[in-house]
């Protein structure tokens, strides 16, 4: 059964006249087409017993057809009212919809109001978000292969990035070097903004790459990922320039121990919370517990943050095909920040990482 057929089956079982799918990543997952429409309207309309159709800005119509989407595609011009046109196309198939399913986690209030206007007799109580989340949770063998290729390009990016590190260059220059090398090899898109943080700047887990200059005798944190056929990689490494302090080296060793222990323990049957605890206990025992301030990991696939969350309180049992990051971090203000991360997929008897760059402390520059 195809992914679209799974959605059709859900709409039938839940007595929906149709599902209005509007998350660009969901549309990509179901059809192979991706575009961020920004302020324009992009929607996939799925019926329980009729062919779906795509509604899109006119400038996207040919690109959608080029992906091999074999169902109707309707386009609209910027001066036209997309909502009235959607209503017309739907009512050719369902004259008076009564139950409409939505991705409620993604739809804005404004757009819900537009839908209420064009379908005044309909109820919008059905939420298909959780079903789609569960559908994306277990990756197929084909998806795993795409993720493996994305991981290889992340390893390539680390290699080029490490080579660019030296005292006196900025974080931004290092990011530019590795991204240029990727572009020369046809990798045009990163999973997220490449993060290079030097010295104390790395103690800000959600900081951004900037013009900070790398100095001698400090640690430099890399967090990066690439996109391959819509699937992403996400990995972190922390390297040393010159001779870091004993404190910084100790932080690194503890973080590495936690990461390796968790990755070794990841297998079918363990819960997400238990896996988080394995890494967290090691960091807490070493006296750095207060500086590990985020979950151990997050799901990944076509997006860098999917289900499952590997964290305290999540008793989801891990199963083969689940993909997620294992990324403990220790962030001590004015001292250093260390994060070590691989994304993995659960196998029949353990897990396998998508990235393979060494996690032993690497000295660069």
Coordinates of N, CA and C in Angstrom, one line a residue, residues 2 21 26 58 62 111 119 124 126 128 136 139 141-142 160 194 197 225 258 290 312 320 328 342:
X2 N 0.6 2.2 -0.9 CA 1.4 3.4 -1.0 C 1.1 4.3 0.2
X21 N -4.2 18.5 3.3 CA -2.8 18.3 3.7 C -2.0 19.6 3.3
X26 N 5.1 17.2 4.6 CA 4.2 16.0 4.5 C 3.9 15.8 3.0
X58 N 0.5 28.7 -9.6 CA 0.6 28.3 -11.1 C 2.1 28.1 -11.4
X62 N 4.2 22.8 -13.2 CA 5.0 22.0 -14.1 C 6.0 21.2 -13.2
X111 N -5.8 30.5 8.1 CA -6.2 29.6 7.0 C -7.4 28.7 7.4
X119 N -16.3 26.2 3.3 CA -17.1 25.0 3.6 C -17.9 25.3 4.9
X124 N -14.6 20.6 11.5 CA -13.1 20.5 11.3 C -12.5 19.8 12.6
X126 N -11.5 16.6 12.9 CA -10.6 15.5 12.7 C -9.2 16.0 12.4
X128 N -5.4 14.8 11.4 CA -4.6 13.7 10.8 C -3.1 13.7 11.2
X136 N 5.4 8.3 9.4 CA 6.8 8.7 9.1 C 7.8 8.1 10.1
X139 N 11.1 4.1 9.2 CA 11.6 4.3 7.9 C 11.7 3.0 7.1
X141 N 13.4 0.6 4.0 CA 14.8 0.3 3.6 C 15.2 1.4 2.6
X142 N 14.3 1.8 1.7 CA 14.7 2.8 0.7 C 15.0 4.1 1.4
X160 N 36.2 18.6 5.4 CA 36.5 19.9 4.8 C 36.5 21.0 5.9
X194 N 24.4 25.8 9.1 CA 25.6 25.1 9.7 C 26.1 25.9 10.9
X197 N 31.0 26.9 16.4 CA 31.1 27.7 17.6 C 32.4 27.4 18.2
X225 N 24.5 19.3 8.7 CA 23.8 18.3 8.0 C 23.5 18.6 6.6
X258 N 29.4 9.4 27.5 CA 27.9 9.3 27.5 C 27.3 9.0 26.1
X290 N 24.0 19.6 35.6 CA 23.3 20.8 35.4 C 23.6 21.5 34.1
X312 N 13.5 12.1 28.9 CA 12.8 11.7 30.1 C 11.3 11.9 29.9
X320 N 12.7 -1.3 15.2 CA 13.5 -1.2 14.0 C 12.9 -0.2 13.0
X328 N 24.4 13.9 23.4 CA 24.6 14.6 24.7 C 25.5 15.8 24.6
X342 N 25.7 11.5 16.7 CA 25.4 10.8 15.5 C 23.9 10.5 15.4

